[in-house]
Every structure is written in C-alpha cells, then in structure tokens.
Amino acid sequence: MGHCISMKPSAKMAKLVPLLAVFFYLVCVSEAVFEDQVGKFDWRRQYVGKVLFASFDSPSQSSKKLFVATDKNIFASLNSRTGDLFWRHVDKMGPEGAVDTLLVNAQDALMVIGDGRLLRSWDTNVGGLNWEVVLDTGSFQAACFVGIQDTVKHVAVLKKTAISLHYLSNGHQKWVENLPDSDTVKYQAVYSGGGEEVFVLGMVPHSHLTITVYSLEDGEIIRQRSVEAPWLSSVESSCVVVGRGVLMCVDNYTQALYTLAIQAEDSPQFRQVLLQSLDLEVSQDFQPVLVSTQPHPARSPLPEFFLQLGPDHHILLQLSEDGSTIAPLRDFQPAFLVSFATTGEKTVAAVMAPKNTTACAVNLFSADSGRRLLDTTVIFPLDANGGKPQKLYVHAFLKKDDSVGYRVLVQTEDHALTFIQQPGRVVWTREEALADVVTMEMVDLPLTGTQAELEGEFGKKADGLLPMVMKRLSSQVILLQAWMAHLWKLFYEARKPRSQIKNEVTIETLSRDEFNLQKMMVMVTASGKLFGIDSKSGTILWKHYLENVQPNAAFKLIVQRTTAHFPHPPQCTLLIKDKDTGLATLHVFNPIFGRKSQISLPALPRPILQSLLLPVIDQDYAKCLLLVDDQYKVTAFPSTKNVMQQLQEMASSIFFYLVDSEQGTLSGFRLRKDLSSELIWEVVLPTEVQKIVAVKGKRPSEHVHSQGRVMGDRSVLYKYLNPNLLAVVTESTDTHPERAFVGMFLVDGVTGRIIHEAVQRKARGPIHFVHSENWVVYEYWNTKSRRNEFSVLELFEGTELYNSTVFSSLDRPHLPQVLQQSYIFPSPITTMEATLTEKGITSRHLLVGLPSGAILSLPKMFLDPRRPEVVNEHSREENLIPYAPEMPIRTEWFINYNQTISRLKGIYTAPSGLESTCLVVAYGLDIYQTRVYPSKQFDVLKDDYDYVLISSVLFALFFATMISKRLAEVKLLNRAWR
Amino acid sequence: MASPGGQGSGALSTRGGVARRMKWALELSLGNTRGRGDRQSNQGDVMYPIGYSDKPVPDTSIQETDKNLVEKRCWDVALGPLKQIPMNLFIMYMSGNTISIFPIMMVCMMAWRPIQALMSMSATFKLLENSNQQWLQGLVYSVGNLLGSALAIYKCQSMGLLPTHSSDWLAFIEPPQRVEIMGGGMVL
C-alpha cells in the first residue's frame, strides 16, 4: 500500500521545479490498493432497508429472483438462494423518492414514486429501466393493472383528483380524466376485474360510497353510483374486492360485514352480514382486517378471503357463487400471519401459527376448501434476540408431481428478512436494520483463554511459594498445549487447498490478535436492534433486539468498562431517550457477547437532557456515568458508595454544558456536592438571527503526541490544546444568498469564554466539521461563488507555554493565536472524520465522504493555515506546501477504491495496536470497514515482504561465512607450516 | 634461532641435496633467516659458523647527548593537533552543511580524533617525558585537541545537530494534566 504510481515524471520534474517535487512527494504519501489486496483488509456489506413491498419472480421452483422495494427508496433484486443482491437501484432520499407501490407482472415491475410523481417500469431480468413517465400533480391513492382477455396491457393510476391509464409497453398515457366532485369525495381505490371497465371507489366519510365506472377504451364515465354507508370511514383499510366484483367491507362498530356488487347496473345497496350470525367475534380494541387475493390482474379475485379478528386470530371465509352468503371455511387460532400464494391454477393460503416458545410453524391450506395440504409444514425458528414476525411472503410453485411446494420469506419487527425452505431450513437471513446505523463503538476483544489464565495468575494473591510455582508451571503447560494445537492446526490446514479453509469466526474463538487489529464493532440501529460485528470479517456475532423503542428515539452509546480489567467483563451502556416523553432508559450489556448485564439500574423518573462519562472509576473499574435531568440534577450510574465519595470530593471540578438549539442557548453548570448543579455561565445566540446546528468537543480518547510545531528557524509554536474547547456551528435563519452566513464559535466549556468567533459571510450549510487537537476543519457552501469551500482554524499558544504541567480553563489569561485559511473543494461532501491512532504520532488525515459513495483520505497537511503564499526558506524547511486555493481530489486517495458506500452517513475511526494503523468503519446504507495508514506502514513489514528471499540470502551468507572461515583457517595453518 | 620448514613446501624441495635427504634441517646463520630471497641468493655459499652475520649489527645505544633533537620531536608531537586545524577547516568548508552520509562521517571523525587523543593523554605525556618543557607541550597539545573538538562542535552546530533549540526538546514535553472534567452536548 501507499505506492507512488507516477515515479518517473516526478523524478524528472524534481530537477526542474523543487516545489513540484515536494508536491509529488506528498502524492506518494497517499495510499492506494494493489489488485491483490482487494478485500484483504476491508469488507463491505450492502443493505436495502426495511422491506415495504416484496414479490417473487415466477411461480417455478428454479426461479431465483426476489424483488423488494423498501423504506429507504430502494428497488432491489435479491438472490433467493444466497440472499445476495443481484442489483439495486438507490433513489433519492426523502419523500421525493419514496416508493408508493410496486406491481409486478411477468417481466415488468411497475413503481409509483414520490407520492405519484413518477411512474417507472423496470425490466426484472436485468434491472434496467424500461421507461419512466412524469405523472400529473396530485397525491397518489392507488394503482392497479388493467387487463382484458387474460393479457395485461394497461396500468391505472388513481390520484386525488384524476385517474390516468398508461400503456404497459411504453408508459404512454392512454387517457386521463378528472374525478367528479373530488373536493368532497375521497377517492381511495381502483379496481379492474378483467372487463372493459375500470372502477373507482370513493367515499364521503360516514355518509356514502361512490362508484365511478370508466370505459377502458376512451375514459368516458359509463355510470356513477352513490351508496349509503354511514358506518364507512375508509375504503382503503376496511374494504376489499372479493369474487366477481363484490366489495366486501368490515366494520368494527356494528360488528358486521357488508357486501356490495359494484358491477350491478341498478342502484345497489350494502347488504349487512352480522359477524354474530357467523359465530365470530372481534377481539377488543382490534380493527378487523380483510385480506383477499387476485391471482391474475385480468381476472376477478377469488371468492375466498381472510378476516383477521384479533392479533392472533384469522378466519378463512368464502363468498358463495351468487354473492349472497358467506361461509367460514376454517378458523385459525392462534395464527399470527396469513398470506395467499398462487401457482398455476392453484391458490393456497399459508398460515403461520406458534408451535412452541422457540419456533413457529407455517402450514399450507388449500384456498378453495380450507383443507390442510400434507407435508407442507415449515418451521420458522423464533430468535430470542429478534423481533416477532411481521409479514409473510410466500413463493409457491408446482413440483414435478404436481403438488404445491413453497418457500417463505418472513419479515420480523426488527427488519430482518429470513428465507426458509421446506422443511424448515433457514436458507439465509438479512439484517436490514443495519441499513440505518445510528451510532457505533469499537471495543477491544478479550484476551484468549490462555492469556487470561496468565493474567489471572498475576491477579490472584500469593498463597505460598510452592503453589505459586505449581501454578506457573501449569499455566506454562497450558500455553505449550495451545501452541502445539496451533501448530497442528497450521500443519493440518496447509495440506488442504486454500478455498476449503473456512475462517469461521464465532464468539468462542474470538480473541485479541497481537496488534489489536481485530475489534468488536457494536452498532446501534434506528430500529432498536443492537449488533456485534467482527471487524475483520464482517460476521455478525451477536444481535439483540430492544422492543418498544420509538422510531425517533435518540441513542447514546457509552463504553463504561473496556476489556482491560479482567476478570471484570467489559460493559457498554446504551442511553435511549424517547423523544415524546423525554424519559430515558438504560440498556447495559456486555459488548463482546451482547448479553444484558444483571446490574441494578438507577431509576430515571424525570426526562434526561444529557449524559457525561467521568474518568472516575469505581472498585469494579467501571467509569461513572452522570445523567442530567431537566431540573439539572444529576444521577450517577453506578452509584456505589465509593463512587459517591469520589464524586463529592471532585464535585467542584466537574462541569457540564448543555446546548439548546431551540432557545439558542449554551449554558454551563458546575456540580455541587449534593449532586445538584449551579448555572455558572450562559451564552445566548438569538434564534431570530442564527440557529445552533451542531456542537462538538474533542474525542476523549484522542492523544496528541507533539505539544507544538517546529518552525523553520527551529523555534516552537506551541499548540493551544484546550481539552474543554467546544466548536459551536451556527447557520443564519436568513437563507438569502447575499445575507446568509455561517458562524463558528470556539467556546471554552468550563468558563463559557468565547475563544474565537469566525463568521463566514455569503455561506450556507450543511456544515460538516471535525474538531481535533488544536484545529477545526469545516466545510460549507459559498453562495456567492457557488462552490464548496473548506476552512481550517488552528489555535496556537505562541512560542511560550503558559503552564506546561497543568491545564486549567479557569487560569488562562491569554487568548490563543488563531490562524485561518480557506480552500475550494471540487465536490460536495456528506460526512467528515479524522483518523485516530494509538499515540498520535502518525500524521493525521481527514476522511471525507463524498456523495458518490467514495471516501477520500485527505492529508491534513493540505489543510494547514500556515501554508505560505510566498515560499521562503523557512517554509521550505518546514515542508509547508505553498498555498493553492484549489484542493485536489486524487483517485489514489479513495480508500474504498470501487467499493462505494451508498448514502454514507457517518465514519467511525478507532486506533489499533499499531501506531501506523487506524481502523475505519463507514456506515450508511452499506457498511464498509477498512484500515488506513496515514504515514504508511512504518512499524510493520509489508505483507508482500519476501521472507523466503531474505531468509535464504541470510542462510546462504551464514553458511558462506562458516565455509570461508574454515577454508581460511586451513589456509592459515598451511601457511604457518611453510 | 630455528627456521620453520616442512616437507610440503615446494621452495624447500628445490634446495640442495642435503635438504632432500634430510627430514628437517637447522640453519643457524643469521643471513639465511632474513628471507627467501636472501636464502636463495646465499645458495651454494659457504656455510658460516653459528652466530655469524656478514652484515654489521646496528648500534642501538641511545644518544642521550642530542637534547635539541628530542625537544624538536616533542614540539612536533605537541603541535600536531594544531597543525591539523587548517586542514579540518578546509574539509569543513568543502563538505557543506547538508546532512548526508559523508559530512556526517567527516564530523564524526573530526570529533572523535581529538577525544581519542585527549583520552590517551597519559601515553602522550610519556612521549614528552624527556622534554624540559613537558608541561607547556602538554598544554599546547591539549589546547590543540580541544580546539579540534570545538571545531567539530561548531560544525555540528552549523549542521543543526546540537539540541540547542526548544524544538529539540519538544518530544519530551508531557501533555498537561487537565484539572477540570467537562462533558455534555446538545440536549438529546
């Protein structure tokens, strides 16, 4: 890694222009990957998000494709054998790209996107776009295929005020008609049963239902009917079309089913069928749901349908041929999920019922009779750390003996997809919760059993000389055993072909490697599912689903105890705050195994505003976490006597700050001995002018090796390393390009003193910034020049240190010197983070996530406010690059080569045991893990190091010396005899 | 005096019939031990008696009378380091101030030689023992060496090898201890 490609031209130019030589030298510092290194240190996992619509390719056993459209505005095809992606189309974020509906017919997949903005047709074979049309404005209501004589040629799209019909082949609009009385009538459904007519159903809530029939040919209104329905509140949620054009509705209040023949010529009436007359009863507080099936869009739906009466109660009903009577076919209780599937002429119903506490069973039933099909049970294992099943998608096919076989795709509450084959083999599982990672931490792996054994030996108290000797001997024997086993394994595996060796990682085999390059990634997802992922291979080692987590909850993950305190297990705490109530809960777990810790949690009756982790350690080596509630009182966790005593001693030196962006206030508090707090400073940034967007302190784990910078005259410019410094970013409320501005305030978090204030006029967000060491780098949009710009602020104390032993914010009379420089960056960015290493000796790089999905490793050297405009001897001595306003983007600087990361949201960096190496995890829709070497691998041999050559040369030289020594001796002896 | 010889030696085998017959031979003549050429030139000569040498033995008795010569010699020794200084200056000038292998080697040599000389001062004093101005010479000698090392240090200085700037001690500054503990953030 880190090889210069353009050596020859650079060498030539170096003679001509020394500055260019410096520049090319810098280029060589950057890293790039050789082809054979692809995937060696890095991996990528691709996700699609929570599935909204799923559909199977064709009803044959050999089909491998599965189509999904998700809440992340993605349309993708999955390989149903492996769960891998065939292809994936990522649309715009937000409501603009939201998938309204997905309709699949043979080779065409139709999607309505962005609340009826676009209609798209995809070729399902290769994932190419057939056509795309822009629909008329108006919010989307429903869509359906329209077919006559068993061929589907059109698609109807119902909007709030209009209905349009499009050709399936090219998307051209056949006709569009305005809906009558669309200001009073809510149109909610469109239906076509294979005839020459298109039915549009609308309603006025609690008054009547309207049926408008359009001619397929020219869009003329054939007839319009209005039916009294005072009980009806929504067509969408309570009505389905069953059999030959019979509208079936269910109403909870009257406890009845209503049927209506919508094709009838004369003015029809709803016919009421009381549920009581069918011996049925709806569970309390449950809105009954109807499920019907239309196997082919050019034919009418089946007369059989499901009625859900309770969370685990379904019933299969059948409408008689003339539409007059409803007969129950089979009662399913308990049954969580039901689904229809059609293959050939057969339609089956799949029903998922609980089997025992750890598994569910899916059975197939014939739809027309309700009889159970033999040998169709599939067992779905319920994961104790997963969610409940939420949706069931069935892929039915005809086997060679004409019986029905099937596979099921189960979606659970935690957004996981599980694909199961008969008789219950889990083919694959996709953890789609990982498409939305909120926060993460990397935790060191524990020592191996043998290492721990040794550690334990030193940890225990001495109990005599002889037992100690025996203990030492026994642990040495264990070490020897482990080593022998390792050797044996090496020898055994060396004989196998390379492809057969499976490097399976399990929790049991996890242990720290010698350079601590392998770590446990603890990821928190928005759905409330926690994951433990091995950073080396990307294998999910544990998962834990937290139920009852609100979708908009705020998370904060804190490592309270690392792996360093054997035998105490490491401990992580997740603070989950409910946005609505403001109440917070704590989830304390072991980050290596994912198990919940049995620790008594503090009661948190009041809303929690913030938390802070103190370096105060209790007798079990867990760091103390303080939780600040809305009365600015503090709760300590753990709150043992030991901790409380330490807290009282230190209370006067514990400060915390809170930023309220709605009020525009920054306030600082000091802890009192009774764990209440006093307000000691407050900064108000008027919200009419500007809004606080973000605030960042420094990472507590950051080490700064050098306390200053060496100047060209060999004096030192000392860095202003204030650990309490905060970077506060504001944006103007006025968005006019001439008046918009961006503010950067550097505030001391203890005293509230504003150390520096930089206002960028004619600039707009979104702001991405990194605050580290003595610098802040931020990126904004320049509205005047219409470009992205980087700005760097660097703080220095000057050539003298004020106090070199102790840093106290309360005793800093002098303000630092601030240097600033700005640069043009040729691309917008999505996120930014700085590399982090163990001791901070390695030079820093900025990892810049670009919207293209690439991560750029930009040397901090380029963002140095001391870059001179005029080069002189001193600046050359310092190796400063002359100032150039344009910042280059070099493709060799992309650390993820062609492994782009869609919708990059965050980058996490962690130090490894090697000073040169920094571990990087980028997450967004995809997750990508790699290592970066900002100053190249100065402390480790390259992996293509030629051990064989070097050792053979060494041995050859050794033997040559031995032989020549012997020869020389003989010769000397002979000469002596002469 | 025994002369080493052996059967395997080709030189021996070409000698006269005596050597061929004998397993080993002892030559006691002084001239013959000098070297091979001598020996070969002496081949066929008359054997001299034991202990006889045809060259006059050099007179090894010390002439203690020539005091002036001793003095001169001693001054030579004492002034040696000083005489080297102009030469060193020239080398210094030629090697320049860039840090690369050759200037570094030269500086090392320049620094090491005077130090070595100062360390073996007692040996030098032994040399100067017979001089009248022993102490003065010793002083001159050490001053010369000190000057030489000063020159080396100056060279180091001009090359920037001496830790005289604050930047040279930067790596040893420990990060300051923080007194206050601070944390917090945006209201969650």
Coordinates of N, CA, C and O in Angstrom, one line a residue, chain A residues 575 577 609-610 614-615 650 653-659 693-695 706-708 710 714 716 718 724 749 805-810, chain B residues 4-6 9 157 160-168 170-171 173-188:
Chain A
L575 N -27.9 4.6 26.2 CA -28.9 5.5 26.7 C -30.0 5.7 25.6 O -29.6 6.2 24.5
K577 N -33.4 7.6 24.6 CA -34.3 8.7 25.0 C -35.5 8.7 24.1 O -35.4 8.8 22.9
L609 N -31.7 15.1 29.9 CA -31.2 16.0 28.9 C -29.9 15.6 28.3 O -29.7 15.6 27.1
Q610 N -29.0 15.1 29.1 CA -27.7 14.8 28.6 C -27.0 13.8 29.5 O -27.5 13.5 30.6
L614 N -17.5 10.2 33.3 CA -16.4 10.8 34.1 C -15.2 9.8 34.1 O -15.5 8.6 34.0
P615 N -14.0 10.3 34.3 CA -12.9 9.4 34.4 C -12.9 8.7 35.8 O -11.9 8.0 36.2
M650 N -14.7 15.5 44.2 CA -14.3 16.1 42.9 C -15.4 17.1 42.4 O -15.2 17.7 41.4
S653 N -14.8 20.3 40.6 CA -14.1 20.4 39.3 C -14.8 19.7 38.2 O -14.3 19.4 37.1
I654 N -16.1 19.3 38.4 CA -16.9 18.7 37.4 C -17.9 19.7 36.8 O -18.7 20.3 37.5
F655 N -17.7 19.9 35.5 CA -18.6 20.9 34.8 C -19.3 20.2 33.7 O -18.8 19.2 33.1
F656 N -20.5 20.7 33.3 CA -21.1 20.2 32.1 C -21.8 21.3 31.4 O -22.1 22.3 32.0
Y657 N -22.0 21.1 30.1 CA -22.7 22.2 29.3 C -23.8 21.6 28.6 O -23.9 20.4 28.3
L658 N -24.8 22.4 28.3 CA -26.0 21.9 27.6 C -26.3 22.9 26.5 O -26.1 24.1 26.7
V659 N -26.6 22.5 25.3 CA -26.9 23.3 24.2 C -28.3 23.1 23.8 O -28.7 22.0 23.5
V693 N -26.5 24.7 15.0 CA -26.7 23.5 14.2 C -26.0 22.3 14.9 O -26.6 21.2 14.9
A694 N -24.8 22.5 15.3 CA -24.1 21.4 15.9 C -23.1 21.9 16.9 O -22.6 23.0 16.8
V695 N -22.7 21.0 17.8 CA -21.6 21.4 18.7 C -20.8 20.1 18.9 O -21.3 19.0 19.0
S706 N 2.7 15.5 20.0 CA 3.6 16.7 19.9 C 2.8 17.9 20.4 O 1.7 18.2 20.0
Q707 N 3.4 18.6 21.4 CA 2.8 19.7 22.0 C 2.9 21.0 21.2 O 2.4 22.0 21.6
G708 N 3.7 20.9 20.1 CA 3.9 22.1 19.4 C 4.3 21.8 18.0 O 4.4 20.7 17.6
V710 N 7.3 22.7 15.0 CA 8.6 23.2 14.8 C 8.6 24.1 13.6 O 8.2 23.8 12.5
R714 N 13.6 26.7 13.8 CA 13.8 25.7 14.8 C 13.3 26.1 16.2 O 13.6 25.5 17.2
V716 N 9.7 26.8 18.5 CA 8.5 26.0 18.6 C 7.3 26.9 18.7 O 7.3 27.9 19.5
Y718 N 3.8 26.6 20.1 CA 3.0 25.6 20.9 C 1.6 25.6 20.6 O 1.0 26.7 20.3
N724 N -11.2 21.4 27.0 CA -12.6 21.8 27.3 C -13.1 22.6 26.1 O -14.2 23.2 26.3
G749 N -15.8 25.2 27.4 CA -16.9 24.6 28.0 C -17.0 24.7 29.5 O -18.0 24.5 30.1
T805 N 2.5 22.1 32.8 CA 2.2 20.8 33.6 C 0.8 20.6 33.8 O 0.3 19.5 33.8
V806 N 0.0 21.7 33.9 CA -1.4 21.6 34.3 C -2.2 22.5 33.3 O -1.8 23.6 33.0
F807 N -3.4 21.9 32.9 CA -4.2 22.8 32.1 C -5.5 23.1 32.9 O -6.2 22.1 33.2
S808 N -5.8 24.3 33.1 CA -7.0 24.7 33.8 C -7.6 25.8 33.0 O -7.0 26.8 32.7
S809 N -8.9 25.6 32.6 CA -9.6 26.7 31.9 C -9.8 27.9 32.7 O -9.9 29.0 32.2
L810 N -9.8 27.8 34.0 CA -10.0 28.9 34.9 C -8.8 29.8 35.0 O -8.9 30.9 35.5
Chain B
P4 N 61.5 -22.3 10.5 CA 60.4 -23.3 10.2 C 60.6 -23.8 8.8 O 61.0 -23.2 7.8
G5 N 60.2 -25.0 8.6 CA 60.3 -25.7 7.3 C 59.4 -26.9 7.2 O 59.0 -27.3 8.3
G6 N 59.2 -27.4 6.1 CA 58.3 -28.6 6.0 C 58.5 -29.3 4.7 O 59.1 -28.9 3.8
S9 N 56.6 -28.0 1.4 CA 56.9 -26.7 0.8 C 57.7 -27.0 -0.5 O 58.7 -27.6 -0.5
Q157 N 27.0 22.3 15.2 CA 26.1 23.4 15.4 C 25.6 23.9 14.0 O 24.4 24.1 13.8
G160 N 23.2 21.9 12.5 CA 22.0 21.8 13.2 C 21.8 20.5 14.0 O 20.7 20.0 14.2
L161 N 23.0 19.9 14.4 CA 22.9 18.6 15.1 C 22.9 18.8 16.6 O 22.7 17.8 17.3
L162 N 23.1 20.0 17.1 CA 23.1 20.2 18.5 C 21.7 20.5 19.0 O 21.0 21.3 18.4
P163 N 21.3 19.9 20.1 CA 19.9 20.2 20.7 C 19.9 21.5 21.4 O 19.8 21.5 22.6
T164 N 20.1 22.6 20.7 CA 20.2 23.9 21.4 C 18.9 24.7 21.3 O 18.7 25.7 22.0
H165 N 17.9 24.2 20.5 CA 16.6 24.9 20.3 C 15.6 24.2 21.1 O 15.7 23.0 21.4
S166 N 14.5 25.0 21.4 CA 13.4 24.4 22.2 C 12.8 23.3 21.4 O 12.2 22.4 22.0
S167 N 12.8 23.4 20.1 CA 12.2 22.3 19.3 C 12.8 21.0 19.5 O 12.2 19.9 19.3
D168 N 14.1 21.0 19.9 CA 14.8 19.7 20.0 C 14.3 19.0 21.3 O 14.5 17.8 21.4
L170 N 11.0 19.2 22.2 CA 9.6 19.2 22.1 C 9.0 17.8 22.4 O 8.0 17.7 23.1
A171 N 9.7 16.8 21.9 CA 9.1 15.4 22.1 C 9.1 15.0 23.5 O 8.4 14.0 23.9
I173 N 8.1 16.9 26.1 CA 7.1 17.6 26.9 C 5.9 16.7 27.0 O 5.4 16.2 26.1
E174 N 5.6 16.5 28.3 CA 4.4 15.7 28.6 C 3.1 16.5 28.4 O 3.1 17.7 28.6
P175 N 2.1 15.9 27.9 CA 0.8 16.7 27.8 C 0.4 17.1 29.2 O 0.5 16.4 30.1
P176 N -0.1 18.4 29.3 CA -0.5 18.9 30.6 C -1.7 18.1 31.2 O -2.6 17.6 30.5
Q177 N -1.7 18.0 32.5 CA -2.8 17.4 33.2 C -4.0 18.3 33.2 O -3.8 19.5 33.4
R178 N -5.2 17.7 33.0 CA -6.3 18.6 33.0 C -6.9 18.6 34.4 O -7.0 17.6 35.1
V179 N -7.3 19.8 34.8 CA -7.8 20.0 36.1 C -9.3 19.8 36.2 O -9.8 19.1 37.0
E180 N -10.0 20.3 35.2 CA -11.5 20.2 35.2 C -11.9 19.0 34.4 O -11.3 18.7 33.4
I181 N -13.0 18.5 34.8 CA -13.7 17.4 34.0 C -14.9 18.1 33.3 O -15.7 18.7 34.0
M182 N -15.0 17.9 32.0 CA -16.2 18.6 31.3 C -16.8 17.6 30.4 O -16.2 16.8 29.8
G183 N -18.1 17.7 30.2 CA -18.8 16.9 29.2 C -20.2 17.6 29.0 O -20.5 18.6 29.6
G184 N -20.9 16.9 28.1 CA -22.3 17.4 27.8 C -22.5 17.4 26.3 O -21.9 16.7 25.6
G185 N -23.4 18.3 25.9 CA -23.7 18.3 24.5 C -25.1 18.9 24.2 O -25.7 19.5 25.1
M186 N -25.5 18.7 23.0 CA -26.9 19.1 22.6 C -27.9 18.4 23.5 O -27.7 17.2 23.8
V187 N -28.9 19.1 23.8 CA -30.0 18.4 24.6 C -30.5 17.3 23.7 O -30.9 17.5 22.5
L188 N -30.5 16.1 24.2 CA -30.9 14.9 23.4 C -32.4 15.0 23.0 O -33.2 15.4 23.7

